[in-house]
Amino acid sequence: MRDLANRVRSLLRPELAALHPYHVADARGLVKLDAMENPYSWPEGMTEQWLDRLRQAAVNRYPDPSATELRSALRATAGVPDGAEILLGNGSDELIQIILMAVAGGDAVVLAPEPTFVMYRQLAVSLGLRFAGVPLRNDDFSLDMEAMRVAIRQHQPAVIFLAYPNNPTGNLFREEDVTEVLAIAPGLVVIDEAYAPFAGTSFLPRLLDHESLLVMRTLSKMGLAGLRLGYLVGAPEWIVEFDKLRLPYNINVLTQISAEYALSRSDVFDDQVKRLLGQRDYVSRQLNELPGVHAYPSRANFILFEMSLDAGRVFETLKARGILVKSFHSLLGPLHRCLRVTVGTPEENQLFLEQLSKILGR
Ligand SMILES: *Cc1c(COP(=O)(O)O)cnc(C)c1O
């Protein structure tokens, strides 16, 4: 066995030894507020209509390889500018991977402010790309433009990722800062709008003002995390090349039918988003009332909050009481006293607030 482990090490790329698989917590039996999922199920009748469509799915056939109907439905509902093209991914994670595969092979650098969505770094490293993380400002998690200018000049990144709003901090970067990054970037800039339904702002209308801008979205956070569907919008010149790296049939037939149906009922999801926005503001206010707690302002469907107590202990105690959130206590730096809670139903949020308040001694 020792021999096999050595053979594996020597045969595979050395980067793999340093990587860990993406960790997903076991949420069985817990109130799940860790992964930015929409907590709401579908109203009466909607499930029946959806199942009627699924009944006609030809699962013995390969799906439409270019998902033409789904792409036109997305074009219409998301407001994709004329002249821009759409690439679909099995979640936006796959799109990040495709973009990075397109620049891998040489000594390209990928740059992102940190802390941010971990998959930018993870996928860059997995493809043998160099990754440059630029710390966000400590006080409000805005872009440290002085540091960004220096890092962009020094590394000449092939790709810059900006999560807008950022995960796990929840804030939108200042528009003028993003615009400056677009102006000085020597390569691609990917604005990751995973939380667009909650943010109330977007770079999509300005897509064609910047040749090297790509806007990435997902249906996951809006309420369809189980389907795995992300989309990338950009100038056709880019998208045509990325499409060569996409595996054929990456969007399966059940996802194509289900997403198309869901988009035809966008009123339902808009309503759920509206309720979640109301709850987000309520939970933020309540958190800020708790002793020693500071909730950072959020433009997404989660809230990052800092405590005077050890975040790891609070996380474990919440979990023991049936509530799963996300802890950043193991990170060095500005997040080590922080937890991130996803906005749930009013009942879930109340349970969370009650338990946290007890733990903090109220
Ligand atoms: C959740 C998240 C994603 C991943 O979305 P999927 O489409 O589910 O793969 C991408 N970017 C950010 C910033 C996220 O928070």
mmCIF file of C-alpha atoms and ligand atoms in Angstrom:
data_model
loop_
_atom_site.group_PDB
_atom_site.id
_atom_site.type_symbol
_atom_site.label_atom_id
_atom_site.label_comp_id
_atom_site.label_asym_id
_atom_site.label_seq_id
_atom_site.Cartn_x
_atom_site.Cartn_y
_atom_site.Cartn_z
ATOM 1 C CA MET A 1 0.000 0.000 0.000
ATOM 2 C CA ARG A 2 2.884 2.327 0.843
ATOM 3 C CA ASP A 3 4.230 1.593 -2.636
ATOM 4 C CA LEU A 4 0.949 2.440 -4.275
ATOM 5 C CA ALA A 5 0.714 5.758 -2.414
ATOM 6 C CA ASN A 6 4.189 6.613 -3.684
ATOM 7 C CA ARG A 7 3.286 5.632 -7.232
ATOM 8 C CA VAL A 8 0.173 7.786 -7.090
ATOM 9 C CA ARG A 9 2.267 10.735 -5.857
ATOM 10 C CA SER A 10 4.892 10.320 -8.524
ATOM 11 C CA LEU A 11 2.481 9.811 -11.421
ATOM 12 C CA LEU A 12 -0.006 12.616 -10.723
ATOM 13 C CA ARG A 13 0.589 16.363 -10.911
ATOM 14 C CA PRO A 14 2.221 17.647 -7.684
ATOM 15 C CA GLU A 15 -0.512 20.312 -7.207
ATOM 16 C CA LEU A 16 -2.986 17.561 -6.310
ATOM 17 C CA ALA A 17 -1.115 16.675 -3.134
ATOM 18 C CA ALA A 18 -1.813 20.170 -1.822
ATOM 19 C CA LEU A 19 -5.526 20.181 -2.685
ATOM 20 C CA HIS A 20 -8.479 19.051 -0.574
ATOM 21 C CA PRO A 21 -11.858 17.999 -1.950
ATOM 22 C CA TYR A 22 -14.576 20.652 -1.610
ATOM 23 C CA HIS A 23 -15.983 20.070 1.856
ATOM 24 C CA VAL A 24 -19.742 19.817 2.317
ATOM 25 C CA ALA A 25 -21.062 19.516 5.887
ATOM 26 C CA ASP A 26 -23.497 16.714 6.735
ATOM 27 C CA ALA A 27 -26.777 18.524 7.353
ATOM 28 C CA ARG A 28 -29.036 15.576 8.154
ATOM 29 C CA GLY A 29 -31.561 16.523 10.821
ATOM 30 C CA LEU A 30 -30.353 20.123 11.020
ATOM 31 C CA VAL A 31 -31.897 23.461 10.086
ATOM 32 C CA LYS A 32 -29.773 24.089 7.027
ATOM 33 C CA LEU A 33 -28.525 27.671 6.902
ATOM 34 C CA ASP A 34 -25.032 27.037 5.568
ATOM 35 C CA ALA A 35 -25.183 27.002 1.758
ATOM 36 C CA MET A 36 -27.270 29.960 0.489
ATOM 37 C CA GLU A 37 -30.100 27.749 -0.653
ATOM 38 C CA ASN A 38 -33.621 29.106 -1.094
ATOM 39 C CA PRO A 39 -35.658 27.526 1.736
ATOM 40 C CA TYR A 40 -39.044 27.698 0.024
ATOM 41 C CA SER A 41 -40.799 24.879 -1.767
ATOM 42 C CA TRP A 42 -43.142 25.476 -4.701
ATOM 43 C CA PRO A 43 -46.757 26.558 -4.360
ATOM 44 C CA GLU A 44 -49.729 24.274 -4.929
ATOM 45 C CA GLY A 45 -50.093 23.063 -8.511
ATOM 46 C CA MET A 46 -46.643 24.077 -9.691
ATOM 47 C CA THR A 47 -45.087 20.703 -8.932
ATOM 48 C CA GLU A 48 -47.825 18.986 -10.959
ATOM 49 C CA GLN A 49 -47.184 21.199 -13.990
ATOM 50 C CA TRP A 50 -43.462 20.570 -13.712
ATOM 51 C CA LEU A 51 -43.958 16.803 -13.489
ATOM 52 C CA ASP A 52 -46.209 16.918 -16.573
ATOM 53 C CA ARG A 53 -43.305 18.388 -18.516
ATOM 54 C CA LEU A 54 -40.815 15.917 -17.092
ATOM 55 C CA ARG A 55 -43.047 13.000 -18.088
ATOM 56 C CA GLN A 56 -42.329 13.883 -21.715
ATOM 57 C CA ALA A 57 -38.566 13.865 -21.227
ATOM 58 C CA ALA A 58 -36.811 11.436 -23.560
ATOM 59 C CA VAL A 59 -34.221 10.111 -21.128
ATOM 60 C CA ASN A 60 -33.190 7.448 -23.648
ATOM 61 C CA ARG A 61 -31.931 10.251 -25.930
ATOM 62 C CA TYR A 62 -29.022 12.611 -25.459
ATOM 63 C CA PRO A 63 -30.143 16.119 -24.541
ATOM 64 C CA ASP A 64 -30.066 19.054 -26.989
ATOM 65 C CA PRO A 65 -26.286 19.634 -26.975
ATOM 66 C CA SER A 66 -26.592 23.392 -27.157
ATOM 67 C CA ALA A 67 -29.782 23.715 -25.054
ATOM 68 C CA THR A 68 -31.137 26.207 -27.557
ATOM 69 C CA GLU A 69 -34.549 26.749 -25.981
ATOM 70 C CA LEU A 70 -33.163 27.108 -22.486
ATOM 71 C CA ARG A 71 -30.623 29.646 -23.696
ATOM 72 C CA SER A 72 -33.302 31.757 -25.350
ATOM 73 C CA ALA A 73 -35.428 31.586 -22.196
ATOM 74 C CA LEU A 74 -32.430 32.814 -20.172
ATOM 75 C CA ARG A 75 -31.700 35.531 -22.715
ATOM 76 C CA ALA A 76 -35.215 36.858 -22.311
ATOM 77 C CA THR A 77 -35.557 36.624 -18.512
ATOM 78 C CA ALA A 78 -32.062 37.805 -17.586
ATOM 79 C CA GLY A 79 -31.930 40.687 -20.044
ATOM 80 C CA VAL A 80 -28.856 39.544 -21.948
ATOM 81 C CA PRO A 81 -27.825 42.362 -24.321
ATOM 82 C CA ASP A 82 -28.216 41.792 -28.060
ATOM 83 C CA GLY A 83 -24.876 40.892 -29.522
ATOM 84 C CA ALA A 84 -23.744 38.989 -26.412
ATOM 85 C CA GLU A 85 -23.543 35.193 -26.354
ATOM 86 C CA ILE A 86 -24.400 32.684 -23.580
ATOM 87 C CA LEU A 87 -22.502 29.589 -22.454
ATOM 88 C CA LEU A 88 -24.221 27.152 -20.086
ATOM 89 C CA GLY A 89 -22.415 25.247 -17.357
ATOM 90 C CA ASN A 90 -23.181 22.436 -14.959
ATOM 91 C CA GLY A 91 -23.296 25.037 -12.211
ATOM 92 C CA SER A 92 -21.173 28.159 -12.500
ATOM 93 C CA ASP A 93 -18.378 26.105 -10.955
ATOM 94 C CA GLU A 94 -18.018 24.384 -14.312
ATOM 95 C CA LEU A 95 -17.859 27.742 -16.075
ATOM 96 C CA ILE A 96 -15.038 28.901 -13.794
ATOM 97 C CA GLN A 97 -13.223 25.698 -14.712
ATOM 98 C CA ILE A 98 -13.789 26.225 -18.446
ATOM 99 C CA ILE A 99 -12.492 29.821 -18.318
ATOM 100 C CA LEU A 100 -9.407 28.669 -16.442
ATOM 101 C CA MET A 101 -8.790 25.717 -18.786
ATOM 102 C CA ALA A 102 -8.782 28.229 -21.620
ATOM 103 C CA VAL A 103 -5.832 30.141 -20.124
ATOM 104 C CA ALA A 104 -3.970 27.206 -18.519
ATOM 105 C CA GLY A 105 -0.829 25.629 -19.893
ATOM 106 C CA GLY A 106 1.619 28.518 -19.775
ATOM 107 C CA ASP A 107 2.474 30.619 -16.756
ATOM 108 C CA ALA A 108 -0.794 32.550 -16.575
ATOM 109 C CA VAL A 109 -1.837 34.121 -13.267
ATOM 110 C CA VAL A 110 -5.359 34.205 -11.881
ATOM 111 C CA LEU A 111 -6.146 37.040 -9.498
ATOM 112 C CA ALA A 112 -8.988 37.656 -7.061
ATOM 113 C CA PRO A 113 -9.489 39.715 -3.920
ATOM 114 C CA GLU A 114 -9.691 37.551 -0.798
ATOM 115 C CA PRO A 115 -11.557 36.330 1.186
ATOM 116 C CA THR A 116 -13.831 35.304 -1.658
ATOM 117 C CA PHE A 117 -15.466 32.277 -3.251
ATOM 118 C CA VAL A 118 -12.946 29.458 -2.749
ATOM 119 C CA MET A 119 -13.437 27.777 -6.129
ATOM 120 C CA TYR A 120 -11.449 30.460 -8.007
ATOM 121 C CA ARG A 121 -8.296 29.478 -6.116
ATOM 122 C CA GLN A 122 -9.137 25.766 -5.936
ATOM 123 C CA LEU A 123 -9.727 25.399 -9.681
ATOM 124 C CA ALA A 124 -6.750 27.598 -10.605
ATOM 125 C CA VAL A 125 -4.428 25.450 -8.467
ATOM 126 C CA SER A 126 -5.953 22.227 -9.802
ATOM 127 C CA LEU A 127 -5.060 23.330 -13.337
ATOM 128 C CA GLY A 128 -1.505 24.273 -12.423
ATOM 129 C CA LEU A 129 -2.196 28.005 -12.704
ATOM 130 C CA ARG A 130 -0.652 30.510 -10.338
ATOM 131 C CA PHE A 131 -3.152 32.276 -8.080
ATOM 132 C CA ALA A 132 -2.663 35.724 -6.612
ATOM 133 C CA GLY A 133 -5.008 36.671 -3.755
ATOM 134 C CA VAL A 134 -5.225 40.369 -2.898
ATOM 135 C CA PRO A 135 -6.546 41.046 0.626
ATOM 136 C CA LEU A 136 -9.747 43.074 0.861
ATOM 137 C CA ARG A 137 -9.763 46.054 3.216
ATOM 138 C CA ASN A 138 -10.142 44.886 6.790
ATOM 139 C CA ASP A 139 -12.769 47.355 7.904
ATOM 140 C CA ASP A 140 -15.488 47.064 5.257
ATOM 141 C CA PHE A 141 -14.256 44.356 2.836
ATOM 142 C CA SER A 142 -14.108 46.829 -0.024
ATOM 143 C CA LEU A 143 -11.449 46.451 -2.721
ATOM 144 C CA ASP A 144 -8.067 47.743 -1.595
ATOM 145 C CA MET A 145 -7.475 49.632 -4.832
ATOM 146 C CA GLU A 146 -3.887 50.553 -3.993
ATOM 147 C CA ALA A 147 -3.082 46.845 -3.530
ATOM 148 C CA MET A 148 -5.132 45.851 -6.575
ATOM 149 C CA ARG A 149 -3.271 48.294 -8.844
ATOM 150 C CA VAL A 150 0.091 47.020 -7.633
ATOM 151 C CA ALA A 151 -0.908 43.345 -7.965
ATOM 152 C CA ILE A 152 -2.401 43.803 -11.436
ATOM 153 C CA ARG A 153 0.709 45.646 -12.627
ATOM 154 C CA GLN A 154 3.015 43.031 -11.091
ATOM 155 C CA HIS A 155 1.170 39.815 -12.086
ATOM 156 C CA GLN A 156 -0.484 40.883 -15.363
ATOM 157 C CA PRO A 157 -3.306 38.412 -14.595
ATOM 158 C CA ALA A 158 -4.911 36.500 -17.456
ATOM 159 C CA VAL A 159 -8.148 36.385 -15.443
ATOM 160 C CA ILE A 160 -9.503 38.450 -12.548
ATOM 161 C CA PHE A 161 -12.544 37.192 -10.636
ATOM 162 C CA LEU A 162 -14.788 39.620 -8.784
ATOM 163 C CA ALA A 163 -17.747 38.136 -6.923
ATOM 164 C CA TYR A 164 -20.399 40.866 -6.987
ATOM 165 C CA PRO A 165 -21.719 40.765 -4.253
ATOM 166 C CA ASN A 166 -18.799 38.965 -2.651
ATOM 167 C CA ASN A 167 -19.122 35.642 -0.843
ATOM 168 C CA PRO A 168 -18.588 35.244 2.134
ATOM 169 C CA THR A 169 -18.574 38.952 3.022
ATOM 170 C CA GLY A 170 -21.905 39.857 1.387
ATOM 171 C CA ASN A 171 -20.927 43.337 0.177
ATOM 172 C CA LEU A 172 -20.942 44.857 -3.282
ATOM 173 C CA PHE A 173 -17.661 46.392 -4.297
ATOM 174 C CA ARG A 174 -17.831 50.092 -5.193
ATOM 175 C CA GLU A 175 -18.895 50.527 -8.778
ATOM 176 C CA GLU A 176 -16.085 52.972 -9.553
ATOM 177 C CA ASP A 177 -13.538 50.468 -8.201
ATOM 178 C CA VAL A 178 -14.889 47.678 -10.423
ATOM 179 C CA THR A 179 -14.859 50.069 -13.383
ATOM 180 C CA GLU A 180 -11.233 50.927 -12.671
ATOM 181 C CA VAL A 181 -10.313 47.223 -12.511
ATOM 182 C CA LEU A 182 -12.011 46.783 -15.895
ATOM 183 C CA ALA A 183 -9.971 49.664 -17.276
ATOM 184 C CA ILE A 184 -6.556 48.514 -16.039
ATOM 185 C CA ALA A 185 -6.926 44.713 -16.355
ATOM 186 C CA PRO A 186 -4.696 43.296 -19.093
ATOM 187 C CA GLY A 187 -6.826 40.128 -19.446
ATOM 188 C CA LEU A 188 -10.329 38.863 -18.732
ATOM 189 C CA VAL A 189 -12.461 40.168 -15.884
ATOM 190 C CA VAL A 190 -15.195 37.810 -14.691
ATOM 191 C CA ILE A 191 -17.896 39.468 -12.622
ATOM 192 C CA ASP A 192 -19.553 36.619 -10.740
ATOM 193 C CA GLU A 193 -23.155 37.639 -10.084
ATOM 194 C CA ALA A 194 -24.261 34.467 -8.291
ATOM 195 C CA TYR A 195 -26.409 36.631 -5.968
ATOM 196 C CA ALA A 196 -27.865 38.891 -8.651
ATOM 197 C CA PRO A 197 -31.501 38.217 -7.652
ATOM 198 C CA PHE A 198 -30.768 39.705 -4.215
ATOM 199 C CA ALA A 199 -28.349 42.463 -5.202
ATOM 200 C CA GLY A 200 -30.583 44.753 -7.232
ATOM 201 C CA THR A 201 -27.718 45.759 -9.512
ATOM 202 C CA SER A 202 -25.701 44.161 -12.291
ATOM 203 C CA PHE A 203 -22.978 44.710 -14.839
ATOM 204 C CA LEU A 204 -24.950 42.789 -17.475
ATOM 205 C CA PRO A 205 -26.367 45.930 -19.171
ATOM 206 C CA ARG A 206 -22.785 47.286 -19.475
ATOM 207 C CA LEU A 207 -21.357 44.005 -20.775
ATOM 208 C CA LEU A 208 -20.550 45.181 -24.274
ATOM 209 C CA ASP A 209 -18.910 48.414 -23.067
ATOM 210 C CA HIS A 210 -15.896 46.331 -22.065
ATOM 211 C CA GLU A 211 -14.430 43.827 -24.518
ATOM 212 C CA SER A 212 -12.890 41.605 -21.869
ATOM 213 C CA LEU A 213 -15.771 41.545 -19.411
ATOM 214 C CA LEU A 214 -17.658 38.312 -18.730
ATOM 215 C CA VAL A 215 -20.703 38.182 -16.463
ATOM 216 C CA MET A 216 -21.456 34.885 -14.758
ATOM 217 C CA ARG A 217 -24.747 33.928 -13.152
ATOM 218 C CA THR A 218 -26.327 30.822 -11.613
ATOM 219 C CA LEU A 219 -29.834 29.592 -10.877
ATOM 220 C CA SER A 220 -28.572 27.992 -7.643
ATOM 221 C CA LYS A 221 -29.068 30.799 -5.143
ATOM 222 C CA MET A 222 -32.409 31.875 -6.589
ATOM 223 C CA GLY A 223 -33.891 28.480 -5.753
ATOM 224 C CA LEU A 224 -32.668 25.781 -8.129
ATOM 225 C CA ALA A 225 -29.414 24.615 -6.536
ATOM 226 C CA GLY A 226 -30.294 20.986 -7.223
ATOM 227 C CA LEU A 227 -30.448 21.473 -10.985
ATOM 228 C CA ARG A 228 -26.839 22.693 -11.386
ATOM 229 C CA LEU A 229 -27.192 25.405 -13.984
ATOM 230 C CA GLY A 230 -24.913 28.388 -14.435
ATOM 231 C CA TYR A 231 -24.478 30.723 -17.382
ATOM 232 C CA LEU A 232 -21.724 32.913 -18.689
ATOM 233 C CA VAL A 233 -22.408 35.954 -20.847
ATOM 234 C CA GLY A 234 -19.819 37.678 -22.997
ATOM 235 C CA ALA A 235 -18.746 38.756 -26.444
ATOM 236 C CA PRO A 236 -19.214 35.923 -28.986
ATOM 237 C CA GLU A 237 -15.451 35.968 -29.708
ATOM 238 C CA TRP A 238 -14.773 34.663 -26.180
ATOM 239 C CA ILE A 239 -17.757 32.353 -25.858
ATOM 240 C CA VAL A 240 -17.014 30.513 -29.124
ATOM 241 C CA GLU A 241 -13.584 29.561 -27.789
ATOM 242 C CA PHE A 242 -14.827 28.511 -24.344
ATOM 243 C CA ASP A 243 -17.492 26.380 -25.986
ATOM 244 C CA LYS A 244 -14.739 24.149 -27.411
ATOM 245 C CA LEU A 245 -13.818 23.167 -23.844
ATOM 246 C CA ARG A 246 -17.357 22.377 -22.745
ATOM 247 C CA LEU A 247 -18.125 18.665 -22.533
ATOM 248 C CA PRO A 248 -20.878 17.656 -24.953
ATOM 249 C CA TYR A 249 -24.293 17.358 -23.268
ATOM 250 C CA ASN A 250 -23.099 19.059 -20.050
ATOM 251 C CA ILE A 251 -26.665 20.194 -19.309
ATOM 252 C CA ASN A 252 -28.784 17.101 -18.859
ATOM 253 C CA VAL A 253 -32.310 16.744 -20.188
ATOM 254 C CA LEU A 254 -34.000 16.967 -16.763
ATOM 255 C CA THR A 255 -32.182 20.205 -15.992
ATOM 256 C CA GLN A 256 -33.049 21.683 -19.394
ATOM 257 C CA ILE A 257 -36.757 20.927 -19.000
ATOM 258 C CA SER A 258 -36.920 21.927 -15.338
ATOM 259 C CA ALA A 259 -35.034 25.200 -15.713
ATOM 260 C CA GLU A 260 -37.122 26.210 -18.712
ATOM 261 C CA TYR A 261 -40.274 25.517 -16.734
ATOM 262 C CA ALA A 262 -38.981 27.417 -13.698
ATOM 263 C CA LEU A 263 -38.089 30.444 -15.825
ATOM 264 C CA SER A 264 -41.661 30.478 -17.140
ATOM 265 C CA ARG A 265 -42.756 30.871 -13.494
ATOM 266 C CA SER A 266 -40.304 33.617 -12.565
ATOM 267 C CA ASP A 267 -43.138 35.406 -10.708
ATOM 268 C CA VAL A 268 -42.958 32.673 -8.044
ATOM 269 C CA PHE A 269 -39.209 33.041 -7.576
ATOM 270 C CA ASP A 270 -39.425 36.835 -7.579
ATOM 271 C CA ASP A 271 -41.932 36.586 -4.764
ATOM 272 C CA GLN A 272 -39.697 34.238 -2.771
ATOM 273 C CA VAL A 273 -36.739 36.579 -3.272
ATOM 274 C CA LYS A 274 -38.834 39.483 -2.003
ATOM 275 C CA ARG A 275 -39.693 37.568 1.158
ATOM 276 C CA LEU A 276 -36.052 36.629 1.689
ATOM 277 C CA LEU A 277 -34.976 40.270 1.310
ATOM 278 C CA GLY A 278 -37.421 41.259 4.040
ATOM 279 C CA GLN A 279 -36.066 38.517 6.278
ATOM 280 C CA ARG A 280 -32.472 39.484 5.492
ATOM 281 C CA ASP A 281 -33.051 42.961 6.837
ATOM 282 C CA TYR A 282 -34.904 41.628 9.868
ATOM 283 C CA VAL A 283 -32.174 39.094 10.748
ATOM 284 C CA SER A 284 -29.453 41.747 10.281
ATOM 285 C CA ARG A 285 -31.195 44.131 12.656
ATOM 286 C CA GLN A 286 -31.761 41.395 15.245
ATOM 287 C CA LEU A 287 -28.130 40.260 15.042
ATOM 288 C CA ASN A 288 -26.917 43.792 15.668
ATOM 289 C CA GLU A 289 -29.055 43.898 18.830
ATOM 290 C CA LEU A 290 -27.181 40.938 20.320
ATOM 291 C CA PRO A 291 -24.301 41.672 22.722
ATOM 292 C CA GLY A 292 -20.890 41.729 21.034
ATOM 293 C CA VAL A 293 -22.307 40.953 17.590
ATOM 294 C CA HIS A 294 -21.710 42.961 14.444
ATOM 295 C CA ALA A 295 -23.578 41.990 11.266
ATOM 296 C CA TYR A 296 -21.926 43.214 8.083
ATOM 297 C CA PRO A 297 -24.289 44.787 5.538
ATOM 298 C CA SER A 298 -25.399 42.251 2.923
ATOM 299 C CA ARG A 299 -26.575 42.514 -0.672
ATOM 300 C CA ALA A 300 -26.968 38.726 -0.928
ATOM 301 C CA ASN A 301 -29.124 36.043 0.757
ATOM 302 C CA PHE A 302 -26.700 35.495 3.625
ATOM 303 C CA ILE A 303 -25.240 37.558 6.442
ATOM 304 C CA LEU A 304 -21.676 37.534 7.721
ATOM 305 C CA PHE A 305 -21.458 38.435 11.393
ATOM 306 C CA GLU A 306 -18.635 38.870 13.828
ATOM 307 C CA MET A 307 -18.731 38.027 17.521
ATOM 308 C CA SER A 308 -16.612 38.747 20.564
ATOM 309 C CA LEU A 309 -16.801 35.009 21.395
ATOM 310 C CA ASP A 310 -14.871 32.202 19.716
ATOM 311 C CA ALA A 311 -16.695 31.534 16.422
ATOM 312 C CA GLY A 312 -15.716 27.856 16.421
ATOM 313 C CA ARG A 313 -17.376 27.287 19.807
ATOM 314 C CA VAL A 314 -20.515 29.186 18.831
ATOM 315 C CA PHE A 315 -20.713 27.214 15.572
ATOM 316 C CA GLU A 316 -20.457 23.869 17.402
ATOM 317 C CA THR A 317 -23.011 24.880 20.020
ATOM 318 C CA LEU A 318 -25.478 26.025 17.355
ATOM 319 C CA LYS A 319 -24.970 22.724 15.558
ATOM 320 C CA ALA A 320 -25.537 20.738 18.735
ATOM 321 C CA ARG A 321 -28.836 22.641 19.036
ATOM 322 C CA GLY A 322 -29.845 21.685 15.513
ATOM 323 C CA ILE A 323 -28.727 24.681 13.447
ATOM 324 C CA LEU A 324 -26.081 24.516 10.738
ATOM 325 C CA VAL A 325 -24.335 27.720 9.661
ATOM 326 C CA LYS A 326 -20.892 28.264 8.154
ATOM 327 C CA SER A 327 -17.866 29.031 10.295
ATOM 328 C CA PHE A 328 -14.681 30.794 9.233
ATOM 329 C CA HIS A 329 -12.909 30.384 12.571
ATOM 330 C CA SER A 330 -10.161 28.248 11.034
ATOM 331 C CA LEU A 331 -9.132 31.061 8.673
ATOM 332 C CA LEU A 332 -6.426 33.386 9.782
ATOM 333 C CA GLY A 333 -7.143 37.023 9.197
ATOM 334 C CA PRO A 334 -10.270 39.116 9.367
ATOM 335 C CA LEU A 335 -12.877 36.337 9.373
ATOM 336 C CA HIS A 336 -11.695 34.210 12.278
ATOM 337 C CA ARG A 337 -14.431 35.449 14.607
ATOM 338 C CA CYS A 338 -17.111 35.300 11.926
ATOM 339 C CA LEU A 339 -20.011 33.040 11.057
ATOM 340 C CA ARG A 340 -22.132 33.216 7.906
ATOM 341 C CA VAL A 341 -25.834 32.476 8.081
ATOM 342 C CA THR A 342 -28.073 31.947 5.071
ATOM 343 C CA VAL A 343 -31.433 33.700 5.236
ATOM 344 C CA GLY A 344 -34.121 31.046 5.712
ATOM 345 C CA THR A 345 -37.852 31.037 6.325
ATOM 346 C CA PRO A 346 -39.132 33.269 9.148
ATOM 347 C CA GLU A 347 -39.430 30.169 11.376
ATOM 348 C CA GLU A 348 -35.874 29.027 10.656
ATOM 349 C CA ASN A 349 -34.487 32.513 11.191
ATOM 350 C CA GLN A 350 -36.325 32.827 14.508
ATOM 351 C CA LEU A 351 -34.928 29.492 15.726
ATOM 352 C CA PHE A 352 -31.439 30.583 14.753
ATOM 353 C CA LEU A 353 -31.755 33.962 16.472
ATOM 354 C CA GLU A 354 -33.199 32.433 19.649
ATOM 355 C CA GLN A 355 -30.450 29.841 19.950
ATOM 356 C CA LEU A 356 -27.689 32.336 19.181
ATOM 357 C CA SER A 357 -29.103 34.761 21.691
ATOM 358 C CA LYS A 358 -29.106 32.033 24.381
ATOM 359 C CA ILE A 359 -25.516 31.064 23.554
ATOM 360 C CA LEU A 360 -24.421 34.683 23.814
ATOM 361 C CA GLY A 361 -26.095 34.914 27.205
ATOM 362 C CA ARG A 362 -29.229 36.912 26.589
HETATM 363 C C1 LIG B 1 -22.494 29.689 -4.793
HETATM 364 C C2 LIG B 1 -21.563 30.445 -5.642
HETATM 365 C C3 LIG B 1 -21.212 29.976 -6.905
HETATM 366 C C4 LIG B 1 -21.540 28.573 -7.367
HETATM 367 O O1 LIG B 1 -22.671 28.470 -8.037
HETATM 368 P P1 LIG B 1 -23.130 27.094 -8.728
HETATM 369 O O2 LIG B 1 -23.816 27.569 -9.935
HETATM 370 O O3 LIG B 1 -24.027 26.438 -7.745
HETATM 371 O O4 LIG B 1 -21.901 26.269 -9.052
HETATM 372 C C5 LIG B 1 -20.428 30.786 -7.716
HETATM 373 N N1 LIG B 1 -19.973 31.963 -7.267
HETATM 374 C C6 LIG B 1 -20.256 32.432 -6.044
HETATM 375 C C7 LIG B 1 -19.722 33.747 -5.602
HETATM 376 C C8 LIG B 1 -21.051 31.672 -5.186
HETATM 377 O O5 LIG B 1 -21.285 32.118 -3.941
#
